[in-house]
CSV table of N, CA and C in Angstrom, one decimal:
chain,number,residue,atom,x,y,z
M,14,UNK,N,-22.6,8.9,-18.0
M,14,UNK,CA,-22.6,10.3,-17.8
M,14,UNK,C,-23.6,10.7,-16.8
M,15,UNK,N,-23.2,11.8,-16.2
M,15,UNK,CA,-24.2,12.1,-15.2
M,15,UNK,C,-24.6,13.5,-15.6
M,16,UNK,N,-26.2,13.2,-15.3
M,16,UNK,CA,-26.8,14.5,-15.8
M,16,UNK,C,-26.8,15.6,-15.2
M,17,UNK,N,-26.6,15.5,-13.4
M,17,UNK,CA,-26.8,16.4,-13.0
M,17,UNK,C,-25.6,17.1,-13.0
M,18,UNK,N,-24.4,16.4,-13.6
M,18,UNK,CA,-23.3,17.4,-13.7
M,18,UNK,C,-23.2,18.1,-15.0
M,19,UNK,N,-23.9,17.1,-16.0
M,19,UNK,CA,-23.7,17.6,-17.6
M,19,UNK,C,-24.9,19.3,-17.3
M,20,UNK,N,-25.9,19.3,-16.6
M,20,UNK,CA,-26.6,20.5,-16.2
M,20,UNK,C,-26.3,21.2,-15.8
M,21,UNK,N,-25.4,21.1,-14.7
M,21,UNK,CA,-24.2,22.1,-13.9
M,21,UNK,C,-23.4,22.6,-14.5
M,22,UNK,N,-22.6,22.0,-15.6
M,22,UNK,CA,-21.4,22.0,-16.2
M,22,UNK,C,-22.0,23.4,-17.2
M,23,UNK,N,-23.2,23.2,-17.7
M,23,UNK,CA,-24.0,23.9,-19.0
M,23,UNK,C,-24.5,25.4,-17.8
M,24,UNK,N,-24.9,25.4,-16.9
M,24,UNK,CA,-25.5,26.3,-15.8
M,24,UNK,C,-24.2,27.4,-15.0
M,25,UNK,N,-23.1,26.6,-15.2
M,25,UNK,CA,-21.4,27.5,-14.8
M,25,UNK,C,-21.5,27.8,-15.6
M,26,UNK,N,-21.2,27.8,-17.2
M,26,UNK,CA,-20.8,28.1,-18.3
M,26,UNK,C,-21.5,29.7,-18.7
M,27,UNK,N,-22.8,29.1,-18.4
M,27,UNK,CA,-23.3,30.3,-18.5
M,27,UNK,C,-23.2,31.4,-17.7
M,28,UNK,N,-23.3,31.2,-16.5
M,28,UNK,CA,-23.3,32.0,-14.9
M,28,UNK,C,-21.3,33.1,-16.0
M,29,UNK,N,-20.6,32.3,-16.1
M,29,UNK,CA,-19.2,32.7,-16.7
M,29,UNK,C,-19.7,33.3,-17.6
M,30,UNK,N,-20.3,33.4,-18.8
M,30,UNK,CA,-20.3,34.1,-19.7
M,30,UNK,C,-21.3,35.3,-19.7
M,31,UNK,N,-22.4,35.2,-18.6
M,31,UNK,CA,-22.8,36.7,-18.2
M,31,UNK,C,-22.0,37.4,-17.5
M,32,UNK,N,-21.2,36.7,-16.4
M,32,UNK,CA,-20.2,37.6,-15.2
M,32,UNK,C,-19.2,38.1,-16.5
M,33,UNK,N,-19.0,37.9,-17.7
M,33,UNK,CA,-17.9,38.3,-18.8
M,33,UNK,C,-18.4,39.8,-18.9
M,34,UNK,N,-19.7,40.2,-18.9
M,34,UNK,CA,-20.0,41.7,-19.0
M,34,UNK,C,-19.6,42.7,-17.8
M,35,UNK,N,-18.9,42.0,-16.6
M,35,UNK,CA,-17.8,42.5,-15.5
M,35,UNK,C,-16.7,42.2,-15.9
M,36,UNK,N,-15.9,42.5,-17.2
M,36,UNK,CA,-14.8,42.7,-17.2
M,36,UNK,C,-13.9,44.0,-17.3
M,37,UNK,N,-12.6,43.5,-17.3
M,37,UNK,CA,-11.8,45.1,-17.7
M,37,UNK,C,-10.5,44.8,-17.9
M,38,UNK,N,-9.9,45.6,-19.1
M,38,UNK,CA,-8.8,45.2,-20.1
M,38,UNK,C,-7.3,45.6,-19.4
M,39,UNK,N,-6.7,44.7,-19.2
M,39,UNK,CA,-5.2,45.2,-18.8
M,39,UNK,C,-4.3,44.0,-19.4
M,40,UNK,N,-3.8,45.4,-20.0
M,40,UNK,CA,-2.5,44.4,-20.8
M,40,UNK,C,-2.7,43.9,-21.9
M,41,UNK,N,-3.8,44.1,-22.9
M,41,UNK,CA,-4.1,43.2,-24.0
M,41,UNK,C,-4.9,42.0,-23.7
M,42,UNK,N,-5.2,42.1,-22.4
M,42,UNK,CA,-6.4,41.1,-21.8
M,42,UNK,C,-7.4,41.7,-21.5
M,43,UNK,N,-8.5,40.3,-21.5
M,43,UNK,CA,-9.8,40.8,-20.7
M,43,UNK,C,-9.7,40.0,-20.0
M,44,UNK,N,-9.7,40.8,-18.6
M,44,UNK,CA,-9.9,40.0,-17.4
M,44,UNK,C,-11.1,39.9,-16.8
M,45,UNK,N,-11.8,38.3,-16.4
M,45,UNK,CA,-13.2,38.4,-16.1
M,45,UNK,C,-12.9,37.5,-14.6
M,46,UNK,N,-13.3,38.3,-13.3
M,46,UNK,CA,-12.8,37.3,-12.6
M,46,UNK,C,-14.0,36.2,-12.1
M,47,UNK,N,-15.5,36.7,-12.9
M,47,UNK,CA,-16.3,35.5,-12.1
M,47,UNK,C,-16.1,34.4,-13.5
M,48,UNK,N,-15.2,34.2,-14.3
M,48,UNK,CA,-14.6,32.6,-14.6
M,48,UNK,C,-13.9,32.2,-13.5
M,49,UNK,N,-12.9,33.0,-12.9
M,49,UNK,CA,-12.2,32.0,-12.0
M,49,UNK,C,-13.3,32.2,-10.8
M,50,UNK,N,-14.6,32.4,-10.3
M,50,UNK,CA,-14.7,32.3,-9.5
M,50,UNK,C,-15.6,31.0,-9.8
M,51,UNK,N,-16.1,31.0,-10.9
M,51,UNK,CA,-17.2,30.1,-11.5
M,51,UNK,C,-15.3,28.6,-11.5
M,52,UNK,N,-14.9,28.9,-11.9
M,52,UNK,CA,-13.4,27.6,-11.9
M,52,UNK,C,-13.6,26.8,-10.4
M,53,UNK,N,-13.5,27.7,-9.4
M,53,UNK,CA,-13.1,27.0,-8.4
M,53,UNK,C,-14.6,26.3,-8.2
M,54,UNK,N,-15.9,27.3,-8.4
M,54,UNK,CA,-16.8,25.9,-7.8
M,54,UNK,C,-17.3,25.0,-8.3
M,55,UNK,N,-16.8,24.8,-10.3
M,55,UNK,CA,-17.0,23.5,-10.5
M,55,UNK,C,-15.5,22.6,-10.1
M,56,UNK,N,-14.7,23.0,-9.8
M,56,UNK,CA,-13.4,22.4,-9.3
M,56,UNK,C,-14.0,21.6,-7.8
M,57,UNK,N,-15.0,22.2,-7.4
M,57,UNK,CA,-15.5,21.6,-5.9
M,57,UNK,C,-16.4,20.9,-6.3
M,58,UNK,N,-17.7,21.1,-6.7
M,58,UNK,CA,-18.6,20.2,-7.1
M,58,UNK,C,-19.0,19.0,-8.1
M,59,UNK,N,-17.8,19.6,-9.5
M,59,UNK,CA,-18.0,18.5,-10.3
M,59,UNK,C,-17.1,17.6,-10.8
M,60,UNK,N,-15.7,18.5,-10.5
M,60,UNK,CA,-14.4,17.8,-10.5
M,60,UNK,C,-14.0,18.5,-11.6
M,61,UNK,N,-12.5,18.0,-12.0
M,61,UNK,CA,-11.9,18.5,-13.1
M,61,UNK,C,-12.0,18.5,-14.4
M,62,UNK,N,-13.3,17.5,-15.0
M,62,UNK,CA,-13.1,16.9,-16.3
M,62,UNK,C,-14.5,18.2,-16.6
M,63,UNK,N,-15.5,18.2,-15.7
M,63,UNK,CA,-16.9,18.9,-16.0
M,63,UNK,C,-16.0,20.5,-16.1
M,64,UNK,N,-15.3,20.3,-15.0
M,64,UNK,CA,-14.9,22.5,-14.8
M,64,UNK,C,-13.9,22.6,-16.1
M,65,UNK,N,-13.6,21.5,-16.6
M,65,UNK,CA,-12.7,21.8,-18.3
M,65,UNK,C,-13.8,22.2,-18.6
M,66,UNK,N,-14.9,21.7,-19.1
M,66,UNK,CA,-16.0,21.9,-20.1
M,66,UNK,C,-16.4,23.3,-20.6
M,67,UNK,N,-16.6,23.1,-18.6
M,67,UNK,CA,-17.5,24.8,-18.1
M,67,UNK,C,-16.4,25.5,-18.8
M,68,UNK,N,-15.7,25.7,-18.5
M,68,UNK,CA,-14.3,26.9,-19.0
M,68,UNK,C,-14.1,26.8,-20.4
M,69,UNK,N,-14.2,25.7,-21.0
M,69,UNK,CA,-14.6,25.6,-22.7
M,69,UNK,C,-15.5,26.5,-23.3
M,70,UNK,N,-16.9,25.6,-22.8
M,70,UNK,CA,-17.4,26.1,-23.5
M,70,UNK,C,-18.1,27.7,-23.2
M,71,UNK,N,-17.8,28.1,-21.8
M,71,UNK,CA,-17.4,29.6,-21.3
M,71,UNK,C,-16.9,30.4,-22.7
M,72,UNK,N,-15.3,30.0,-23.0
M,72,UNK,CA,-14.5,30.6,-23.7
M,72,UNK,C,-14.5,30.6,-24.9
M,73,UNK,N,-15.7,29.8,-25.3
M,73,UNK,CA,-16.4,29.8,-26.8
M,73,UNK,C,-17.4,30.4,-26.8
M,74,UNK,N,-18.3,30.4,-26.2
M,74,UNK,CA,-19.3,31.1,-26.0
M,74,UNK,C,-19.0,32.6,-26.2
M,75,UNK,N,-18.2,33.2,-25.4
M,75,UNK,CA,-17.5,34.6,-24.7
M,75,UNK,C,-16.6,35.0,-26.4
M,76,UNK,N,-15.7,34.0,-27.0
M,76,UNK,CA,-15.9,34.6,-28.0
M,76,UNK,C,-16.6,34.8,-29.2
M,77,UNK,N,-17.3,33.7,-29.6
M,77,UNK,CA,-18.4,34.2,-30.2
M,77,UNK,C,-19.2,35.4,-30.4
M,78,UNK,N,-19.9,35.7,-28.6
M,78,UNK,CA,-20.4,36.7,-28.5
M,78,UNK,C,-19.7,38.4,-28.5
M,79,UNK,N,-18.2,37.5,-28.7
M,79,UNK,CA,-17.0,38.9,-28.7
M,79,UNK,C,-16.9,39.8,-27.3
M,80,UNK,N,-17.6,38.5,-26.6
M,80,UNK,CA,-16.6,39.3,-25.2
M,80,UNK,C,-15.9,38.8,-24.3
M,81,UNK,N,-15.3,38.0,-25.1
M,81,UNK,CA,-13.2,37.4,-24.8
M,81,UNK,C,-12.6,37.2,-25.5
M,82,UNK,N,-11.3,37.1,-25.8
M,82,UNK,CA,-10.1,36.8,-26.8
M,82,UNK,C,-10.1,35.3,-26.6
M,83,UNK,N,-9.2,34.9,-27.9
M,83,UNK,CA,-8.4,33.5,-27.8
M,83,UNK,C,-8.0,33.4,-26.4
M,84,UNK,N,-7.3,34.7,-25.5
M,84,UNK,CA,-6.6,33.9,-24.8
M,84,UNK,C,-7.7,33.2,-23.5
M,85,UNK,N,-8.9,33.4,-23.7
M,85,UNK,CA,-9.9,33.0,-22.7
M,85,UNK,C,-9.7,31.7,-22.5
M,86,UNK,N,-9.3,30.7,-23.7
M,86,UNK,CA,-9.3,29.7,-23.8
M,86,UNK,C,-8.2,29.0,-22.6
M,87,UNK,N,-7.3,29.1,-22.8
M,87,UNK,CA,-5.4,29.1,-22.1
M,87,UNK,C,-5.9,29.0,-20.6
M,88,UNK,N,-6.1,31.0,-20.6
M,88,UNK,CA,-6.5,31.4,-19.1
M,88,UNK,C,-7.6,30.7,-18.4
M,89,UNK,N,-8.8,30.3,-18.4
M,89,UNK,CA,-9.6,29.4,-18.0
M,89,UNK,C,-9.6,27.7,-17.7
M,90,UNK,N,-9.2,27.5,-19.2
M,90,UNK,CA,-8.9,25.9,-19.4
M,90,UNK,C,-8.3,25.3,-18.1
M,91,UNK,N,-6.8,25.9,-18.2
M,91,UNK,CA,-5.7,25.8,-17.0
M,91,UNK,C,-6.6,25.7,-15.4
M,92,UNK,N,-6.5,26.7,-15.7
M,92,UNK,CA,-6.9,27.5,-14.0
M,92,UNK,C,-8.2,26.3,-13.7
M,93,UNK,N,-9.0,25.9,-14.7
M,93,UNK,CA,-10.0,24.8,-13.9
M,93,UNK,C,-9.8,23.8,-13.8
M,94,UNK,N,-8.4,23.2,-14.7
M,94,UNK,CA,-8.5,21.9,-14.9
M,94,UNK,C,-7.3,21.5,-13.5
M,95,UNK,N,-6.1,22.8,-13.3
M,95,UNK,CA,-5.8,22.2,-12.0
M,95,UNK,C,-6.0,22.7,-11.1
M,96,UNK,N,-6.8,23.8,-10.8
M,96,UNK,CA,-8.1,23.7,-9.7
M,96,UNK,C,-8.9,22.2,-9.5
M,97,UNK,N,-9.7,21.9,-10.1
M,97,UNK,CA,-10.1,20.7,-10.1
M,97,UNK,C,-9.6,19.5,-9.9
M,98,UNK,N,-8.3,18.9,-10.0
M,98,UNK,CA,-7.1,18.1,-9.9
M,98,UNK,C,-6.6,18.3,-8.3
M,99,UNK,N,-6.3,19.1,-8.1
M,99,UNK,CA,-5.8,19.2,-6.7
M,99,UNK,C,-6.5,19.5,-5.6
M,100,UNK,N,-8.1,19.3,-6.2
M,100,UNK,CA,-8.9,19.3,-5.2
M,100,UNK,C,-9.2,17.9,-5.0
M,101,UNK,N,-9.6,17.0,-6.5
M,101,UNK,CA,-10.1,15.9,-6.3
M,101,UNK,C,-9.1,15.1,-5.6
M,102,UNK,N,-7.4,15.2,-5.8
M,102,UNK,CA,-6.3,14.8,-4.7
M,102,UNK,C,-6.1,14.9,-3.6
M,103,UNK,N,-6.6,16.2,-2.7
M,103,UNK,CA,-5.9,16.3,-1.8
M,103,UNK,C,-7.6,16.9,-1.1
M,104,UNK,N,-8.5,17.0,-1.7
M,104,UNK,CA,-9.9,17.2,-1.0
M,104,UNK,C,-9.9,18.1,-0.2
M,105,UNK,N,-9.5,19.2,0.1
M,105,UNK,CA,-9.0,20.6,0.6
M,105,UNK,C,-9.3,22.3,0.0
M,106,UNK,N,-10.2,22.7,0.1
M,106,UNK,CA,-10.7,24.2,-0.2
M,106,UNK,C,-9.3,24.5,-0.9
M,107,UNK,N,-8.1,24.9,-0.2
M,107,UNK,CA,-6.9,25.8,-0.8
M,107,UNK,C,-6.5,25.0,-1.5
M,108,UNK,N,-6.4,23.8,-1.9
M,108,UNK,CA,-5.4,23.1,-3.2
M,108,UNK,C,-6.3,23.4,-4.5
M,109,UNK,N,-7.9,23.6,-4.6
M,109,UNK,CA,-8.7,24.4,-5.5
M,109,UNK,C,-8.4,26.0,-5.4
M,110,UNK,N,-8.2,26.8,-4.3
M,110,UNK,CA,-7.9,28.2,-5.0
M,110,UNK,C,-6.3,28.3,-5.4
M,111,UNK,N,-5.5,27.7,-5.0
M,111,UNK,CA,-4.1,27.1,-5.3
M,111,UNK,C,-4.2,26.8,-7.2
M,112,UNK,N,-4.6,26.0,-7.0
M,112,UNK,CA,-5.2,25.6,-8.8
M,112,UNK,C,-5.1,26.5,-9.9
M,113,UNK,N,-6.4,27.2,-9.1
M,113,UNK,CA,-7.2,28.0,-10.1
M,113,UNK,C,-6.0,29.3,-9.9
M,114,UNK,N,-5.2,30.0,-9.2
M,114,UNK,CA,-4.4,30.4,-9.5
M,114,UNK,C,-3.2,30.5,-10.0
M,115,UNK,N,-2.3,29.1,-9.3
M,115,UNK,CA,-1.4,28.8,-11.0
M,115,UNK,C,-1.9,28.7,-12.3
M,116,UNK,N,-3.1,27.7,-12.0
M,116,UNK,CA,-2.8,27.1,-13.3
M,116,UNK,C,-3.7,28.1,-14.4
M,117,UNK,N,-4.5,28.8,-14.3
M,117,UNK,CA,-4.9,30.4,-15.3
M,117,UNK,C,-3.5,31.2,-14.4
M,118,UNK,N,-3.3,32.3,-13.9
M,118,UNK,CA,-2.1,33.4,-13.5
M,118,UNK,C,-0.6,32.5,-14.2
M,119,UNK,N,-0.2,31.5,-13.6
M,119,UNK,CA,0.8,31.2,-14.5
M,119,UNK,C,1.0,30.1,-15.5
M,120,UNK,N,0.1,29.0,-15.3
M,120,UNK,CA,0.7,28.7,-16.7
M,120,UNK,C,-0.4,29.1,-18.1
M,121,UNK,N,-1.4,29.2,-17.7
M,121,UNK,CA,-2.4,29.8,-18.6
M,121,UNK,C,-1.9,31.4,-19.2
M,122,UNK,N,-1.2,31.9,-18.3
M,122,UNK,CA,-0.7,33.3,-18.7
M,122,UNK,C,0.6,33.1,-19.7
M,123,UNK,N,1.4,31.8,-19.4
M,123,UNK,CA,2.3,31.8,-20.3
M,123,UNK,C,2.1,31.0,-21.5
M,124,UNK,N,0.6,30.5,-21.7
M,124,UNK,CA,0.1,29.7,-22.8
M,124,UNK,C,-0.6,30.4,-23.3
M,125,UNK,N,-0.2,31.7,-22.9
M,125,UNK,CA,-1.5,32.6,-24.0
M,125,UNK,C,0.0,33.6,-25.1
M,126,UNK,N,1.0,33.1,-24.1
M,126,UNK,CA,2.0,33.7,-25.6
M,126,UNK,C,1.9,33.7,-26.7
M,127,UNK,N,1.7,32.0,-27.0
M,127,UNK,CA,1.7,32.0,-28.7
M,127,UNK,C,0.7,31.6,-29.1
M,128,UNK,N,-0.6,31.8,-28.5
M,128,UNK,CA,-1.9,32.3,-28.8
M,128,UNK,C,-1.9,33.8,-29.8
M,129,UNK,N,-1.4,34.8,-28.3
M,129,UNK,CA,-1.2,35.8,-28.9
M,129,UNK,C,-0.4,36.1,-29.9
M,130,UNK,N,0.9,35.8,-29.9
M,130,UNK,CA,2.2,36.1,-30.8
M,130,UNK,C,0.8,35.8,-32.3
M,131,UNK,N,0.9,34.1,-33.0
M,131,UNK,CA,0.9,33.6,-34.3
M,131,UNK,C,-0.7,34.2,-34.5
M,132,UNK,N,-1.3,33.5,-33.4
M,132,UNK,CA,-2.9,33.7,-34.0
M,132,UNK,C,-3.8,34.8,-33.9
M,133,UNK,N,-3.3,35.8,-33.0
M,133,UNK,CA,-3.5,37.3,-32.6
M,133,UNK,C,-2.6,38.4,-33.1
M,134,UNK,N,-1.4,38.2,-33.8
M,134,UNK,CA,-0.4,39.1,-34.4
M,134,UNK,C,-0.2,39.8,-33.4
M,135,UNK,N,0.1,39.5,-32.2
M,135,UNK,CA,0.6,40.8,-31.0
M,135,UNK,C,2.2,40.3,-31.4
M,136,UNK,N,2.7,41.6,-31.7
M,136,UNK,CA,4.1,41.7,-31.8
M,136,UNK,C,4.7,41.8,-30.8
M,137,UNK,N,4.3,42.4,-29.8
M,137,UNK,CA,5.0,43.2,-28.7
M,137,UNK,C,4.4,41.8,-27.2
M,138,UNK,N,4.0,40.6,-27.6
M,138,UNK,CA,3.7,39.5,-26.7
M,138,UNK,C,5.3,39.4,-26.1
M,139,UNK,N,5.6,38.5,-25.2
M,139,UNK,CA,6.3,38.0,-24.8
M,139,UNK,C,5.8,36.5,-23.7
M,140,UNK,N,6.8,36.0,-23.9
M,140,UNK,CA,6.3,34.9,-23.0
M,140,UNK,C,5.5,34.9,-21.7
M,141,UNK,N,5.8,36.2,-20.5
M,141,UNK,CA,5.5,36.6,-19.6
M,141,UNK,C,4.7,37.6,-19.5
M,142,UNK,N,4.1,38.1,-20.5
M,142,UNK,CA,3.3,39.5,-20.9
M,142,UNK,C,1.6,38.7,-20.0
M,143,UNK,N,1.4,37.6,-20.3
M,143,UNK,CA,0.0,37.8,-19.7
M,143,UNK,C,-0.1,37.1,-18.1
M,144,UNK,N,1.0,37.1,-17.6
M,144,UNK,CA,0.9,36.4,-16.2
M,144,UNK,C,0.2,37.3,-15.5
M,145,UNK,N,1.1,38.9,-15.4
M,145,UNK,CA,0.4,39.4,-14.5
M,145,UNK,C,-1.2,40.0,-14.6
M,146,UNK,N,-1.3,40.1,-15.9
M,146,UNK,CA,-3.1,40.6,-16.0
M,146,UNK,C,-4.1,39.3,-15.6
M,147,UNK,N,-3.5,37.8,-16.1
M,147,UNK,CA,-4.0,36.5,-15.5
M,147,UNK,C,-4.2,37.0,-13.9
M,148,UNK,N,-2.7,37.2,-13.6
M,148,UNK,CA,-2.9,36.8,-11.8
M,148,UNK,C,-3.7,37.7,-11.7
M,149,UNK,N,-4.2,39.1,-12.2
M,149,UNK,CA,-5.2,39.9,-10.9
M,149,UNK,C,-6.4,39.4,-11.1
M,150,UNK,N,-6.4,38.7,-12.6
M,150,UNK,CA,-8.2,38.5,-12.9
M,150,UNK,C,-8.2,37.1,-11.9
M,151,UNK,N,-7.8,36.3,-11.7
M,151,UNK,CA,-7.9,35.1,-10.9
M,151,UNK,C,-7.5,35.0,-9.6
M,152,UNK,N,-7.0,35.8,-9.3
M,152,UNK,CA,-6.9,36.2,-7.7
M,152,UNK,C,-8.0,37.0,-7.4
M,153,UNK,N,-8.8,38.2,-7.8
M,153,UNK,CA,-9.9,38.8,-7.9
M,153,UNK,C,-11.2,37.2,-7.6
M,154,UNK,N,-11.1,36.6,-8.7
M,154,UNK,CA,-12.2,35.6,-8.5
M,154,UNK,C,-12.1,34.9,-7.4
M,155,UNK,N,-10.9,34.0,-7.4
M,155,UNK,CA,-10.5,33.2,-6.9
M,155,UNK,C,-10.8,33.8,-5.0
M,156,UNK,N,-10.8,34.9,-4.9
M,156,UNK,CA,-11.2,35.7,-3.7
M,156,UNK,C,-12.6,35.4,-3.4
M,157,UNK,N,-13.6,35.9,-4.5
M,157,UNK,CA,-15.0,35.7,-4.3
M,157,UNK,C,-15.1,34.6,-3.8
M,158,UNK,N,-14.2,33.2,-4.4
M,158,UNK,CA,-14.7,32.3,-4.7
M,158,UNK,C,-14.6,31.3,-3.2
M,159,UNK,N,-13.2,31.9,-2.4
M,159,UNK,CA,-12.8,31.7,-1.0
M,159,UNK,C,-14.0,32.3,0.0
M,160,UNK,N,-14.7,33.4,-0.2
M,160,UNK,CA,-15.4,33.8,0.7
M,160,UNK,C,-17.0,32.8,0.4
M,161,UNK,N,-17.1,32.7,-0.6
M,161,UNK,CA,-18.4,32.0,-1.0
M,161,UNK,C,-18.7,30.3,-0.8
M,162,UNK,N,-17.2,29.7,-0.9
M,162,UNK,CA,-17.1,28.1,-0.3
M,162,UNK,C,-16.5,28.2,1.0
M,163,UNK,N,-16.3,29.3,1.7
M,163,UNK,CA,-15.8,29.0,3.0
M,163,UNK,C,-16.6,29.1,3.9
M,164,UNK,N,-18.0,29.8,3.7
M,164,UNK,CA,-19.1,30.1,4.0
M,164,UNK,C,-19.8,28.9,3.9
M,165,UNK,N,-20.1,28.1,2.9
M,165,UNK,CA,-20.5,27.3,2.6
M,165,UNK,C,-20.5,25.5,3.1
M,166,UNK,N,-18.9,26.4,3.7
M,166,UNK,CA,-18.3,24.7,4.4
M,166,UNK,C,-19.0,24.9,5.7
M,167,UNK,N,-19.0,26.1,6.6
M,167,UNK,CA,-19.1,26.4,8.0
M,167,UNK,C,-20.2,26.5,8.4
M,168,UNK,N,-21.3,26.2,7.1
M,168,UNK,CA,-22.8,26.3,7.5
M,168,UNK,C,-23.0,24.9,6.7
M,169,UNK,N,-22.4,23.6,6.2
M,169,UNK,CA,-22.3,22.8,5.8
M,169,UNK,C,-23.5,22.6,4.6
M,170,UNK,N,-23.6,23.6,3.8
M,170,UNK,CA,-24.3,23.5,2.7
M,170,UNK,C,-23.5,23.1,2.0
M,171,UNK,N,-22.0,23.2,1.7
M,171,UNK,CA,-21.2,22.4,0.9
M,171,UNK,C,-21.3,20.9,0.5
M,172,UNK,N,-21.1,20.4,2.2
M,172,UNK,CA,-21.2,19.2,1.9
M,172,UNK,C,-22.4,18.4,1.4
M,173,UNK,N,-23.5,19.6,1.8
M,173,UNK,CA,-24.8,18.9,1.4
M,173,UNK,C,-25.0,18.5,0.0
M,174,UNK,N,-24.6,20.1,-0.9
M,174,UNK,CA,-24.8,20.2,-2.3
M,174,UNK,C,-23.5,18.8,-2.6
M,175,UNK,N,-22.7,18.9,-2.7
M,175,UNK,CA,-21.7,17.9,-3.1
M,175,UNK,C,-22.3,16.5,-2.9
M,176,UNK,N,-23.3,16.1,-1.6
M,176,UNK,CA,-24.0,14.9,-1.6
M,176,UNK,C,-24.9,14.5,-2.7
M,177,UNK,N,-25.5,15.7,-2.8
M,177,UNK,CA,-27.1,15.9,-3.5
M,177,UNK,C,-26.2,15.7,-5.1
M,178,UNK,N,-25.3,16.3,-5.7
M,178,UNK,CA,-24.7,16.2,-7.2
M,178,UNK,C,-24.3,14.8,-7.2
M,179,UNK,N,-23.3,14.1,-6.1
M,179,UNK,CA,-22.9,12.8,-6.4
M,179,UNK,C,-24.3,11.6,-5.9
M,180,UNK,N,-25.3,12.2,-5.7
M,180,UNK,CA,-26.1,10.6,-5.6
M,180,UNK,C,-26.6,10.1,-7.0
């Protein structure tokens, strides 16, 4: 296990569950977009297994403290774990904001169906009801998150930090 990611992993989580007090409700969601912007930079730094964690234990945390629904879980999980995945593949900025927007906006949005439907009694759910409030909260992030690692690449602190986590 590596510590410095098991620290990072615990240090996103949190960074996610204070940005949670920047949210706003559409559709029967709470859309928070510094998770997805906190998704894509453990998707760059720690890889996919640590940016699961982050977005776990984010969406436990968040509800606990009651400020996110079940579907936090779905919408986050997704969005970091194939953000993470198609970065660690193809080693590329956009296959991470690519990620983090299917995989929270669409399939995280359509895995919060029967979240909602059985364990939240939303009668009025549908399979497709949380795509679109997914896509603006993670396109919203996923924005921040483009301007803050593209920045990052061009003044090559990216690759620094990325050195400094994997030694």
């Amino acid at each position: 296990m590596n510590i410095k990611k098991l620290t990072l992993t615990a240090f996103f989580a949190a960074i996610a569950v204070a940005g949670s007090l920047f949210s706003f409700p559409v559709l029967g969601s709470r859309c928070s977009p510094i998770q997805h912007l906190v998704n894509v930079m453990c998707a760059i730094l720690l890889g996919p297994w640590y940016g699961l964690a982050a977005a776990f234990l984010a969406a436990l945390i968040r509800n606990i403290l009651g400020l996110g629904t079940l579907l936090a879980f779905p919408g986050s999980m997704c969005g970091a774990l194939l953000s993470g995945l198609l970065y660690k593949w193809m080693k590329k900025l956009p296959a991470a904001y690519i990620g983090e927007v299917v995989g929270t906006g669409i399939i995280g949005g359509m895995l919060s169906y029967p979240i909602a439907a059985v364990l939240m009694g939303n009668q009025t759910a549908a399979l497709f009801t949380f795509v679109v409030p997914f896509l603006i909260s993670t396109v919203g992030g996923t924005i921040m998150a483009t301007v803050i690692t593209m920045t990052m690449k061009q003044t090559k602190v990216l690759a620094r930090i990325q050195q400094q986590i994997n030694s």
